[in-house]
Amino acid sequence: MSVAVGSKDSPRERSKRRWWVSYYKQKYLVLLFVPAIIYYIVFQYLPIYGIMIAFKDYRFSEGIWGSQWVGLEHFRDLFSLGSFWEVFRNTIVISFYKLIFGFPAPIILALLLNEVRHVLFKRTVQTISYMPHFLSWVVIAGLFVQFLSPSIGPINIFLQSIGLKPIYFLADPSWFRGVLVASDIWKDVGWGTIIYLAALTSINPELYEASTVDGANRIQNIFYITLPSMLPVITIMFIFAVGKIVNDDFDQIFNMYNPAVYSVGDVLSTYTYRRGMVEMEYSFATAVGLFKNVIAFVLIVMTNALAKKWNDYGLW
């Protein structure tokens, strides 16, 4: 009798029943998601309530609800300021440099490590390459300040030894962006390589054996087997990278820049920090942050659509 009743269940009900059975079997593993869920609720979703500040003349004494509505006034002020467009341009340029030079770096390193046959050497290089990821930008900025110092830095000491003038890398606008890109690659190239090395492990070794029998060399294997097999992961990482074009690295730039390079190094996050935390223009700073997040969302949606159109891979 129970079988007959169960057979009359709709496909939706049967799917729901299977879902609950699977959940019950893995209930302890599912509990591992609870800390992550709590984190995102507390630090990502609840702060959305504060977006209203961007549309109000916020006064700390009056609170968010008590402050006067001003509509789009802060956005009109934002778009009329020349200083905003300067930092917006700096943000796009620096992020574009990081995308062009930084995005391929972990892919290239992963391909090189994949071709290494000496296991100990491979693991040593991989360990050394991702160790900087665990250092804070405060520490890394201190290292670069000393390393690039015009008086005691080894690079400038070498330049002076061959008769050249020292270069003020962190105070010269023509060099500062290059230092930002180089330091970002140095810090995160090894960590990003882990993702691509994991993708390489899923490639069927028989493909390489068959191509070798057909006369293909290592370079041909990389272009015709390795890279196409990594394409789904590369596409997803590229979508994330494009979405971060306007979400610059505040920790890096704040710890490395100075007033001498504001013209090329001041970005949206540092601009928001000064206007919001230093000058206490909370509503204006929130408007800048909201504008930045809207642009990032649009870039992710557009990049995902183009990626699915070109190679059928995407986030959704």
PDB file of C-alpha atoms in Angstrom:
ATOM      1  CA  MET A   1       0.000   0.000   0.000  1.00  0.00           C
ATOM      2  CA  SER A   2       2.795   2.388   0.919  1.00  0.00           C
ATOM      3  CA  VAL A   3       4.550   1.640  -2.376  1.00  0.00           C
ATOM      4  CA  ALA A   4       1.408   2.500  -4.311  1.00  0.00           C
ATOM      5  CA  VAL A   5       1.023   5.804  -2.482  1.00  0.00           C
ATOM      6  CA  GLY A   6       4.680   6.627  -2.932  1.00  0.00           C
ATOM      7  CA  SER A   7       4.471   5.917  -6.637  1.00  0.00           C
ATOM      8  CA  LYS A   8       1.798   8.623  -6.953  1.00  0.00           C
ATOM      9  CA  ASP A   9       4.099  11.285  -5.525  1.00  0.00           C
ATOM     10  CA  SER A  10       5.028  14.089  -7.874  1.00  0.00           C
ATOM     11  CA  PRO A  11       8.631  14.346  -9.156  1.00  0.00           C
ATOM     12  CA  ARG A  12       9.070  17.435  -6.999  1.00  0.00           C
ATOM     13  CA  GLU A  13       8.051  15.580  -3.834  1.00  0.00           C
ATOM     14  CA  ARG A  14      10.333  12.650  -4.648  1.00  0.00           C
ATOM     15  CA  SER A  15      13.222  15.030  -5.271  1.00  0.00           C
ATOM     16  CA  LYS A  16      12.509  16.771  -1.970  1.00  0.00           C
ATOM     17  CA  ARG A  17      12.431  13.436  -0.135  1.00  0.00           C
ATOM     18  CA  ARG A  18      15.779  12.397  -1.658  1.00  0.00           C
ATOM     19  CA  TRP A  19      17.262  15.736  -0.663  1.00  0.00           C
ATOM     20  CA  TRP A  20      16.235  15.284   2.968  1.00  0.00           C
ATOM     21  CA  VAL A  21      17.602  11.717   3.006  1.00  0.00           C
ATOM     22  CA  SER A  22      20.951  12.952   1.632  1.00  0.00           C
ATOM     23  CA  TYR A  23      21.015  15.785   4.159  1.00  0.00           C
ATOM     24  CA  TYR A  24      20.337  13.438   7.058  1.00  0.00           C
ATOM     25  CA  LYS A  25      23.146  11.107   5.996  1.00  0.00           C
ATOM     26  CA  GLN A  26      25.616  14.000   5.748  1.00  0.00           C
ATOM     27  CA  LYS A  27      24.192  16.160   8.553  1.00  0.00           C
ATOM     28  CA  TYR A  28      27.496  16.453  10.437  1.00  0.00           C
ATOM     29  CA  LEU A  29      29.352  17.537   7.322  1.00  0.00           C
ATOM     30  CA  VAL A  30      26.653  20.083   6.547  1.00  0.00           C
ATOM     31  CA  LEU A  31      27.192  21.582  10.007  1.00  0.00           C
ATOM     32  CA  LEU A  32      30.664  22.627   8.865  1.00  0.00           C
ATOM     33  CA  PHE A  33      28.967  25.274   6.708  1.00  0.00           C
ATOM     34  CA  VAL A  34      27.415  26.965   9.755  1.00  0.00           C
ATOM     35  CA  PRO A  35      30.450  29.164  10.652  1.00  0.00           C
ATOM     36  CA  ALA A  36      30.734  30.316   7.037  1.00  0.00           C
ATOM     37  CA  ILE A  37      27.010  31.070   6.874  1.00  0.00           C
ATOM     38  CA  ILE A  38      27.170  33.064  10.117  1.00  0.00           C
ATOM     39  CA  TYR A  39      30.196  34.977   8.837  1.00  0.00           C
ATOM     40  CA  TYR A  40      28.469  36.032   5.617  1.00  0.00           C
ATOM     41  CA  ILE A  41      25.258  36.979   7.416  1.00  0.00           C
ATOM     42  CA  VAL A  42      27.037  39.128  10.009  1.00  0.00           C
ATOM     43  CA  PHE A  43      29.719  40.742   7.837  1.00  0.00           C
ATOM     44  CA  GLN A  44      28.198  40.696   4.336  1.00  0.00           C
ATOM     45  CA  TYR A  45      24.395  40.837   4.524  1.00  0.00           C
ATOM     46  CA  LEU A  46      23.592  42.755   7.706  1.00  0.00           C
ATOM     47  CA  PRO A  47      25.825  45.725   6.680  1.00  0.00           C
ATOM     48  CA  ILE A  48      23.654  46.153   3.557  1.00  0.00           C
ATOM     49  CA  TYR A  49      21.287  48.007   5.874  1.00  0.00           C
ATOM     50  CA  GLY A  50      23.845  50.826   6.025  1.00  0.00           C
ATOM     51  CA  ILE A  51      23.599  51.517   2.280  1.00  0.00           C
ATOM     52  CA  MET A  52      20.789  53.950   3.105  1.00  0.00           C
ATOM     53  CA  ILE A  53      23.450  56.349   4.359  1.00  0.00           C
ATOM     54  CA  ALA A  54      24.387  57.056   0.732  1.00  0.00           C
ATOM     55  CA  PHE A  55      20.938  58.614   0.219  1.00  0.00           C
ATOM     56  CA  LYS A  56      20.827  60.582   3.480  1.00  0.00           C
ATOM     57  CA  ASP A  57      22.597  63.500   5.113  1.00  0.00           C
ATOM     58  CA  TYR A  58      23.868  61.200   7.838  1.00  0.00           C
ATOM     59  CA  ARG A  59      24.335  62.599  11.337  1.00  0.00           C
ATOM     60  CA  PHE A  60      25.781  60.306  13.964  1.00  0.00           C
ATOM     61  CA  SER A  61      23.608  61.826  16.703  1.00  0.00           C
ATOM     62  CA  GLU A  62      20.419  61.262  14.712  1.00  0.00           C
ATOM     63  CA  GLY A  63      21.198  57.734  13.510  1.00  0.00           C
ATOM     64  CA  ILE A  64      20.486  56.189  10.142  1.00  0.00           C
ATOM     65  CA  TRP A  65      16.684  56.387  10.323  1.00  0.00           C
ATOM     66  CA  GLY A  66      16.647  59.856  11.860  1.00  0.00           C
ATOM     67  CA  SER A  67      18.946  61.470   9.307  1.00  0.00           C
ATOM     68  CA  GLN A  68      17.410  63.534   6.521  1.00  0.00           C
ATOM     69  CA  TRP A  69      16.857  62.023   3.073  1.00  0.00           C
ATOM     70  CA  VAL A  70      18.758  63.825   0.305  1.00  0.00           C
ATOM     71  CA  GLY A  71      18.200  61.379  -2.565  1.00  0.00           C
ATOM     72  CA  LEU A  72      20.968  61.359  -5.166  1.00  0.00           C
ATOM     73  CA  GLU A  73      22.668  64.530  -3.938  1.00  0.00           C
ATOM     74  CA  HIS A  74      25.868  62.743  -2.870  1.00  0.00           C
ATOM     75  CA  PHE A  75      26.114  60.984  -6.226  1.00  0.00           C
ATOM     76  CA  ARG A  76      25.753  64.314  -8.067  1.00  0.00           C
ATOM     77  CA  ASP A  77      28.530  65.759  -5.916  1.00  0.00           C
ATOM     78  CA  LEU A  78      30.598  62.640  -6.532  1.00  0.00           C
ATOM     79  CA  PHE A  79      30.396  62.825 -10.318  1.00  0.00           C
ATOM     80  CA  SER A  80      31.080  66.563 -10.363  1.00  0.00           C
ATOM     81  CA  LEU A  81      34.399  66.291  -8.498  1.00  0.00           C
ATOM     82  CA  GLY A  82      37.570  66.174 -10.567  1.00  0.00           C
ATOM     83  CA  SER A  83      39.373  64.393  -7.733  1.00  0.00           C
ATOM     84  CA  PHE A  84      36.942  61.476  -7.923  1.00  0.00           C
ATOM     85  CA  TRP A  85      37.536  60.905 -11.629  1.00  0.00           C
ATOM     86  CA  GLU A  86      41.289  61.038 -11.020  1.00  0.00           C
ATOM     87  CA  VAL A  87      41.155  58.249  -8.408  1.00  0.00           C
ATOM     88  CA  PHE A  88      38.683  56.299 -10.552  1.00  0.00           C
ATOM     89  CA  ARG A  89      41.116  56.457 -13.458  1.00  0.00           C
ATOM     90  CA  ASN A  90      43.989  55.379 -11.180  1.00  0.00           C
ATOM     91  CA  THR A  91      41.915  52.438  -9.946  1.00  0.00           C
ATOM     92  CA  ILE A  92      41.132  51.239 -13.462  1.00  0.00           C
ATOM     93  CA  VAL A  93      44.720  51.663 -14.697  1.00  0.00           C
ATOM     94  CA  ILE A  94      46.351  49.878 -11.731  1.00  0.00           C
ATOM     95  CA  SER A  95      43.802  47.042 -11.784  1.00  0.00           C
ATOM     96  CA  PHE A  96      44.213  46.703 -15.544  1.00  0.00           C
ATOM     97  CA  TYR A  97      47.987  46.377 -15.149  1.00  0.00           C
ATOM     98  CA  LYS A  98      47.483  43.723 -12.478  1.00  0.00           C
ATOM     99  CA  LEU A  99      45.039  41.873 -14.738  1.00  0.00           C
ATOM    100  CA  ILE A 100      47.374  41.939 -17.751  1.00  0.00           C
ATOM    101  CA  PHE A 101      50.565  40.974 -15.916  1.00  0.00           C
ATOM    102  CA  GLY A 102      49.282  39.322 -12.746  1.00  0.00           C
ATOM    103  CA  PHE A 103      46.523  37.058 -14.045  1.00  0.00           C
ATOM    104  CA  PRO A 104      48.723  34.960 -16.401  1.00  0.00           C
ATOM    105  CA  ALA A 105      51.544  34.677 -13.808  1.00  0.00           C
ATOM    106  CA  PRO A 106      50.108  31.774 -11.731  1.00  0.00           C
ATOM    107  CA  ILE A 107      49.034  29.974 -14.911  1.00  0.00           C
ATOM    108  CA  ILE A 108      52.558  30.171 -16.324  1.00  0.00           C
ATOM    109  CA  LEU A 109      54.096  29.075 -13.015  1.00  0.00           C
ATOM    110  CA  ALA A 110      51.674  26.141 -12.785  1.00  0.00           C
ATOM    111  CA  LEU A 111      52.572  25.038 -16.315  1.00  0.00           C
ATOM    112  CA  LEU A 112      56.284  25.266 -15.537  1.00  0.00           C
ATOM    113  CA  LEU A 113      55.930  23.310 -12.291  1.00  0.00           C
ATOM    114  CA  ASN A 114      53.826  20.702 -14.072  1.00  0.00           C
ATOM    115  CA  GLU A 115      56.733  20.035 -16.437  1.00  0.00           C
ATOM    116  CA  VAL A 116      59.227  19.542 -13.593  1.00  0.00           C
ATOM    117  CA  ARG A 117      59.956  15.868 -12.971  1.00  0.00           C
ATOM    118  CA  HIS A 118      62.111  16.295  -9.833  1.00  0.00           C
ATOM    119  CA  VAL A 119      59.487  16.047  -7.052  1.00  0.00           C
ATOM    120  CA  LEU A 120      61.607  17.588  -4.273  1.00  0.00           C
ATOM    121  CA  PHE A 121      62.582  20.596  -6.387  1.00  0.00           C
ATOM    122  CA  LYS A 122      58.973  21.058  -7.488  1.00  0.00           C
ATOM    123  CA  ARG A 123      57.629  21.034  -3.924  1.00  0.00           C
ATOM    124  CA  THR A 124      60.379  23.364  -2.733  1.00  0.00           C
ATOM    125  CA  VAL A 125      59.643  25.936  -5.431  1.00  0.00           C
ATOM    126  CA  GLN A 126      55.912  25.697  -4.788  1.00  0.00           C
ATOM    127  CA  THR A 127      56.353  26.156  -1.029  1.00  0.00           C
ATOM    128  CA  ILE A 128      58.661  29.148  -1.415  1.00  0.00           C
ATOM    129  CA  SER A 129      56.376  30.771  -3.998  1.00  0.00           C
ATOM    130  CA  TYR A 130      53.227  30.736  -1.867  1.00  0.00           C
ATOM    131  CA  MET A 131      54.834  31.663   1.467  1.00  0.00           C
ATOM    132  CA  PRO A 132      54.533  35.456   0.825  1.00  0.00           C
ATOM    133  CA  HIS A 133      50.749  35.049   0.636  1.00  0.00           C
ATOM    134  CA  PHE A 134      50.668  34.560   4.411  1.00  0.00           C
ATOM    135  CA  LEU A 135      52.490  37.837   5.091  1.00  0.00           C
ATOM    136  CA  SER A 136      50.405  40.954   5.714  1.00  0.00           C
ATOM    137  CA  TRP A 137      50.814  43.984   3.507  1.00  0.00           C
ATOM    138  CA  VAL A 138      52.180  45.870   6.504  1.00  0.00           C
ATOM    139  CA  VAL A 139      55.149  43.496   6.600  1.00  0.00           C
ATOM    140  CA  ILE A 140      55.561  43.389   2.828  1.00  0.00           C
ATOM    141  CA  ALA A 141      55.389  47.176   2.541  1.00  0.00           C
ATOM    142  CA  GLY A 142      58.137  47.447   5.163  1.00  0.00           C
ATOM    143  CA  LEU A 143      60.287  44.980   3.217  1.00  0.00           C
ATOM    144  CA  PHE A 144      59.824  46.854  -0.060  1.00  0.00           C
ATOM    145  CA  VAL A 145      60.517  50.217   1.577  1.00  0.00           C
ATOM    146  CA  GLN A 146      63.861  48.896   2.785  1.00  0.00           C
ATOM    147  CA  PHE A 147      64.634  46.931  -0.380  1.00  0.00           C
ATOM    148  CA  LEU A 148      63.861  49.888  -2.677  1.00  0.00           C
ATOM    149  CA  SER A 149      65.368  52.555  -0.435  1.00  0.00           C
ATOM    150  CA  PRO A 150      67.448  55.083  -2.419  1.00  0.00           C
ATOM    151  CA  SER A 151      70.169  55.010   0.252  1.00  0.00           C
ATOM    152  CA  ILE A 152      70.346  51.467   1.678  1.00  0.00           C
ATOM    153  CA  GLY A 153      68.331  49.418  -0.824  1.00  0.00           C
ATOM    154  CA  PRO A 154      70.390  46.776  -2.693  1.00  0.00           C
ATOM    155  CA  ILE A 155      68.980  47.813  -6.101  1.00  0.00           C
ATOM    156  CA  ASN A 156      70.028  51.433  -5.702  1.00  0.00           C
ATOM    157  CA  ILE A 157      73.358  50.441  -4.199  1.00  0.00           C
ATOM    158  CA  PHE A 158      74.007  48.439  -7.368  1.00  0.00           C
ATOM    159  CA  LEU A 159      72.893  51.317  -9.587  1.00  0.00           C
ATOM    160  CA  GLN A 160      75.237  53.708  -7.813  1.00  0.00           C
ATOM    161  CA  SER A 161      78.102  51.223  -8.060  1.00  0.00           C
ATOM    162  CA  ILE A 162      77.868  51.336 -11.864  1.00  0.00           C
ATOM    163  CA  GLY A 163      77.644  55.137 -11.932  1.00  0.00           C
ATOM    164  CA  LEU A 164      73.859  55.603 -12.163  1.00  0.00           C
ATOM    165  CA  LYS A 165      71.682  57.812  -9.992  1.00  0.00           C
ATOM    166  CA  PRO A 166      69.421  56.185  -7.365  1.00  0.00           C
ATOM    167  CA  ILE A 167      65.748  55.768  -8.193  1.00  0.00           C
ATOM    168  CA  TYR A 168      63.032  56.757  -5.710  1.00  0.00           C
ATOM    169  CA  PHE A 169      60.748  53.852  -6.588  1.00  0.00           C
ATOM    170  CA  LEU A 170      58.057  54.591  -3.977  1.00  0.00           C
ATOM    171  CA  ALA A 171      58.143  58.375  -4.411  1.00  0.00           C
ATOM    172  CA  ASP A 172      58.454  58.595  -8.195  1.00  0.00           C
ATOM    173  CA  PRO A 173      55.058  58.583 -10.011  1.00  0.00           C
ATOM    174  CA  SER A 174      56.621  56.931 -13.061  1.00  0.00           C
ATOM    175  CA  TRP A 175      57.760  53.901 -11.003  1.00  0.00           C
ATOM    176  CA  PHE A 176      55.098  53.557  -8.311  1.00  0.00           C
ATOM    177  CA  ARG A 177      52.501  51.629 -10.345  1.00  0.00           C
ATOM    178  CA  GLY A 178      55.157  49.174 -11.475  1.00  0.00           C
ATOM    179  CA  VAL A 179      56.103  48.532  -7.844  1.00  0.00           C
ATOM    180  CA  LEU A 180      52.452  47.882  -6.994  1.00  0.00           C
ATOM    181  CA  VAL A 181      52.046  45.346  -9.788  1.00  0.00           C
ATOM    182  CA  ALA A 182      55.371  43.610  -9.066  1.00  0.00           C
ATOM    183  CA  SER A 183      54.700  43.335  -5.325  1.00  0.00           C
ATOM    184  CA  ASP A 184      51.171  42.014  -5.940  1.00  0.00           C
ATOM    185  CA  ILE A 185      52.487  39.312  -8.284  1.00  0.00           C
ATOM    186  CA  TRP A 186      55.257  38.369  -5.863  1.00  0.00           C
ATOM    187  CA  LYS A 187      52.803  38.006  -2.993  1.00  0.00           C
ATOM    188  CA  ASP A 188      50.015  36.013  -4.659  1.00  0.00           C
ATOM    189  CA  VAL A 189      51.503  34.160  -7.630  1.00  0.00           C
ATOM    190  CA  GLY A 190      52.266  31.026  -5.610  1.00  0.00           C
ATOM    191  CA  TRP A 191      48.865  30.956  -3.935  1.00  0.00           C
ATOM    192  CA  GLY A 192      47.063  31.257  -7.263  1.00  0.00           C
ATOM    193  CA  THR A 193      49.216  28.481  -8.677  1.00  0.00           C
ATOM    194  CA  ILE A 194      47.671  25.998  -6.225  1.00  0.00           C
ATOM    195  CA  ILE A 195      44.295  26.309  -7.964  1.00  0.00           C
ATOM    196  CA  TYR A 196      45.729  25.620 -11.403  1.00  0.00           C
ATOM    197  CA  LEU A 197      47.906  22.755 -10.196  1.00  0.00           C
ATOM    198  CA  ALA A 198      44.767  21.174  -8.739  1.00  0.00           C
ATOM    199  CA  ALA A 199      43.107  21.530 -12.148  1.00  0.00           C
ATOM    200  CA  LEU A 200      46.101  19.865 -13.791  1.00  0.00           C
ATOM    201  CA  THR A 201      45.728  16.765 -11.619  1.00  0.00           C
ATOM    202  CA  SER A 202      42.330  16.044 -13.204  1.00  0.00           C
ATOM    203  CA  ILE A 203      43.788  15.685 -16.709  1.00  0.00           C
ATOM    204  CA  ASN A 204      43.828  12.088 -17.943  1.00  0.00           C
ATOM    205  CA  PRO A 205      47.491  10.973 -18.378  1.00  0.00           C
ATOM    206  CA  GLU A 206      46.422   8.806 -21.285  1.00  0.00           C
ATOM    207  CA  LEU A 207      45.906  11.953 -23.347  1.00  0.00           C
ATOM    208  CA  TYR A 208      49.598  12.820 -23.010  1.00  0.00           C
ATOM    209  CA  GLU A 209      50.605   9.244 -23.797  1.00  0.00           C
ATOM    210  CA  ALA A 210      48.494   9.212 -26.939  1.00  0.00           C
ATOM    211  CA  SER A 211      49.817  12.578 -28.106  1.00  0.00           C
ATOM    212  CA  THR A 212      53.410  11.471 -27.479  1.00  0.00           C
ATOM    213  CA  VAL A 213      52.835   8.376 -29.593  1.00  0.00           C
ATOM    214  CA  ASP A 214      51.516  10.641 -32.351  1.00  0.00           C
ATOM    215  CA  GLY A 215      54.775  12.644 -32.186  1.00  0.00           C
ATOM    216  CA  ALA A 216      53.723  15.674 -30.147  1.00  0.00           C
ATOM    217  CA  ASN A 217      56.348  17.433 -28.032  1.00  0.00           C
ATOM    218  CA  ARG A 218      55.900  19.112 -24.643  1.00  0.00           C
ATOM    219  CA  ILE A 219      55.025  22.505 -26.069  1.00  0.00           C
ATOM    220  CA  GLN A 220      52.332  20.995 -28.269  1.00  0.00           C
ATOM    221  CA  ASN A 221      50.963  19.042 -25.291  1.00  0.00           C
ATOM    222  CA  ILE A 222      50.648  22.290 -23.338  1.00  0.00           C
ATOM    223  CA  PHE A 223      48.740  24.107 -26.095  1.00  0.00           C
ATOM    224  CA  TYR A 224      46.521  21.237 -27.238  1.00  0.00           C
ATOM    225  CA  ILE A 225      45.898  19.292 -24.001  1.00  0.00           C
ATOM    226  CA  THR A 226      46.907  21.171 -20.845  1.00  0.00           C
ATOM    227  CA  LEU A 227      45.503  24.641 -21.557  1.00  0.00           C
ATOM    228  CA  PRO A 228      42.172  23.403 -23.030  1.00  0.00           C
ATOM    229  CA  SER A 229      41.722  21.168 -19.974  1.00  0.00           C
ATOM    230  CA  MET A 230      42.384  24.139 -17.667  1.00  0.00           C
ATOM    231  CA  LEU A 231      40.008  26.435 -19.576  1.00  0.00           C
ATOM    232  CA  PRO A 232      36.988  26.073 -17.210  1.00  0.00           C
ATOM    233  CA  VAL A 233      39.087  27.045 -14.179  1.00  0.00           C
ATOM    234  CA  ILE A 234      40.847  29.838 -16.078  1.00  0.00           C
ATOM    235  CA  THR A 235      37.479  31.236 -17.173  1.00  0.00           C
ATOM    236  CA  ILE A 236      36.054  31.306 -13.650  1.00  0.00           C
ATOM    237  CA  MET A 237      39.204  32.908 -12.220  1.00  0.00           C
ATOM    238  CA  PHE A 238      39.172  35.477 -15.020  1.00  0.00           C
ATOM    239  CA  ILE A 239      35.576  36.425 -14.206  1.00  0.00           C
ATOM    240  CA  PHE A 240      36.564  36.960 -10.569  1.00  0.00           C
ATOM    241  CA  ALA A 241      39.609  39.000 -11.638  1.00  0.00           C
ATOM    242  CA  VAL A 242      37.532  41.285 -13.867  1.00  0.00           C
ATOM    243  CA  GLY A 243      35.039  41.800 -11.043  1.00  0.00           C
ATOM    244  CA  LYS A 244      37.877  43.047  -8.841  1.00  0.00           C
ATOM    245  CA  ILE A 245      38.972  45.750 -11.281  1.00  0.00           C
ATOM    246  CA  VAL A 246      37.252  48.450  -9.232  1.00  0.00           C
ATOM    247  CA  ASN A 247      37.747  46.625  -5.917  1.00  0.00           C
ATOM    248  CA  ASP A 248      41.388  47.604  -5.520  1.00  0.00           C
ATOM    249  CA  ASP A 249      43.654  46.275  -2.775  1.00  0.00           C
ATOM    250  CA  PHE A 250      43.350  48.873  -0.023  1.00  0.00           C
ATOM    251  CA  ASP A 251      45.879  47.218   2.307  1.00  0.00           C
ATOM    252  CA  GLN A 252      48.615  47.197  -0.322  1.00  0.00           C
ATOM    253  CA  ILE A 253      48.221  50.764  -1.557  1.00  0.00           C
ATOM    254  CA  PHE A 254      47.532  52.318   1.837  1.00  0.00           C
ATOM    255  CA  ASN A 255      50.753  50.866   3.257  1.00  0.00           C
ATOM    256  CA  MET A 256      52.916  51.747   0.247  1.00  0.00           C
ATOM    257  CA  TYR A 257      51.736  55.081  -1.096  1.00  0.00           C
ATOM    258  CA  ASN A 258      52.512  58.625   0.056  1.00  0.00           C
ATOM    259  CA  PRO A 259      51.441  62.162  -0.942  1.00  0.00           C
ATOM    260  CA  ALA A 260      54.176  62.299  -3.600  1.00  0.00           C
ATOM    261  CA  VAL A 261      52.404  59.604  -5.654  1.00  0.00           C
ATOM    262  CA  TYR A 262      48.763  60.504  -4.976  1.00  0.00           C
ATOM    263  CA  SER A 263      48.382  61.537  -8.622  1.00  0.00           C
ATOM    264  CA  VAL A 264      49.016  57.955  -9.807  1.00  0.00           C
ATOM    265  CA  GLY A 265      48.451  55.844  -6.683  1.00  0.00           C
ATOM    266  CA  ASP A 266      45.345  57.218  -4.995  1.00  0.00           C
ATOM    267  CA  VAL A 267      42.474  54.796  -5.687  1.00  0.00           C
ATOM    268  CA  LEU A 268      38.804  54.486  -4.774  1.00  0.00           C
ATOM    269  CA  SER A 269      39.367  52.590  -1.518  1.00  0.00           C
ATOM    270  CA  THR A 270      41.972  55.033  -0.155  1.00  0.00           C
ATOM    271  CA  TYR A 271      39.863  57.980  -1.353  1.00  0.00           C
ATOM    272  CA  THR A 272      36.832  56.534   0.425  1.00  0.00           C
ATOM    273  CA  TYR A 273      38.884  55.997   3.580  1.00  0.00           C
ATOM    274  CA  ARG A 274      40.060  59.622   3.689  1.00  0.00           C
ATOM    275  CA  ARG A 275      36.636  61.085   2.961  1.00  0.00           C
ATOM    276  CA  GLY A 276      34.794  58.728   5.291  1.00  0.00           C
ATOM    277  CA  MET A 277      37.104  57.976   8.218  1.00  0.00           C
ATOM    278  CA  VAL A 278      39.418  60.990   8.243  1.00  0.00           C
ATOM    279  CA  GLU A 279      37.069  63.767   7.120  1.00  0.00           C
ATOM    280  CA  MET A 280      34.001  61.957   8.574  1.00  0.00           C
ATOM    281  CA  GLU A 281      31.871  62.403   5.433  1.00  0.00           C
ATOM    282  CA  TYR A 282      30.125  59.090   5.964  1.00  0.00           C
ATOM    283  CA  SER A 283      27.321  59.586   3.451  1.00  0.00           C
ATOM    284  CA  PHE A 284      29.684  60.641   0.676  1.00  0.00           C
ATOM    285  CA  ALA A 285      32.036  57.713   1.368  1.00  0.00           C
ATOM    286  CA  THR A 286      29.093  55.270   1.302  1.00  0.00           C
ATOM    287  CA  ALA A 287      28.017  56.677  -2.063  1.00  0.00           C
ATOM    288  CA  VAL A 288      31.528  56.029  -3.416  1.00  0.00           C
ATOM    289  CA  GLY A 289      31.475  52.468  -2.075  1.00  0.00           C
ATOM    290  CA  LEU A 290      28.008  51.778  -3.525  1.00  0.00           C
ATOM    291  CA  PHE A 291      29.062  53.115  -6.921  1.00  0.00           C
ATOM    292  CA  LYS A 292      32.139  50.871  -6.849  1.00  0.00           C
ATOM    293  CA  ASN A 293      30.109  47.757  -5.975  1.00  0.00           C
ATOM    294  CA  VAL A 294      27.536  48.421  -8.696  1.00  0.00           C
ATOM    295  CA  ILE A 295      30.312  48.702 -11.295  1.00  0.00           C
ATOM    296  CA  ALA A 296      31.886  45.456 -10.013  1.00  0.00           C
ATOM    297  CA  PHE A 297      28.534  43.643 -10.267  1.00  0.00           C
ATOM    298  CA  VAL A 298      27.988  44.850 -13.825  1.00  0.00           C
ATOM    299  CA  LEU A 299      31.496  43.745 -14.839  1.00  0.00           C
ATOM    300  CA  ILE A 300      30.973  40.254 -13.402  1.00  0.00           C
ATOM    301  CA  VAL A 301      27.623  39.811 -15.183  1.00  0.00           C
ATOM    302  CA  MET A 302      29.020  41.052 -18.503  1.00  0.00           C
ATOM    303  CA  THR A 303      32.186  38.956 -18.280  1.00  0.00           C
ATOM    304  CA  ASN A 304      30.205  35.852 -17.350  1.00  0.00           C
ATOM    305  CA  ALA A 305      27.872  36.368 -20.322  1.00  0.00           C
ATOM    306  CA  LEU A 306      30.779  36.826 -22.741  1.00  0.00           C
ATOM    307  CA  ALA A 307      32.607  33.796 -21.320  1.00  0.00           C
ATOM    308  CA  LYS A 308      29.551  31.559 -21.786  1.00  0.00           C
ATOM    309  CA  LYS A 309      29.133  32.871 -25.313  1.00  0.00           C
ATOM    310  CA  TRP A 310      32.746  32.151 -26.266  1.00  0.00           C
ATOM    311  CA  ASN A 311      33.487  28.861 -24.527  1.00  0.00           C
ATOM    312  CA  ASP A 312      30.300  27.734 -22.692  1.00  0.00           C
ATOM    313  CA  TYR A 313      31.919  28.129 -19.263  1.00  0.00           C
ATOM    314  CA  GLY A 314      30.744  30.537 -16.574  1.00  0.00           C
ATOM    315  CA  LEU A 315      29.656  31.018 -12.981  1.00  0.00           C
ATOM    316  CA  TRP A 316      25.998  30.419 -13.785  1.00  0.00           C
TER     317      TRP A 316
END
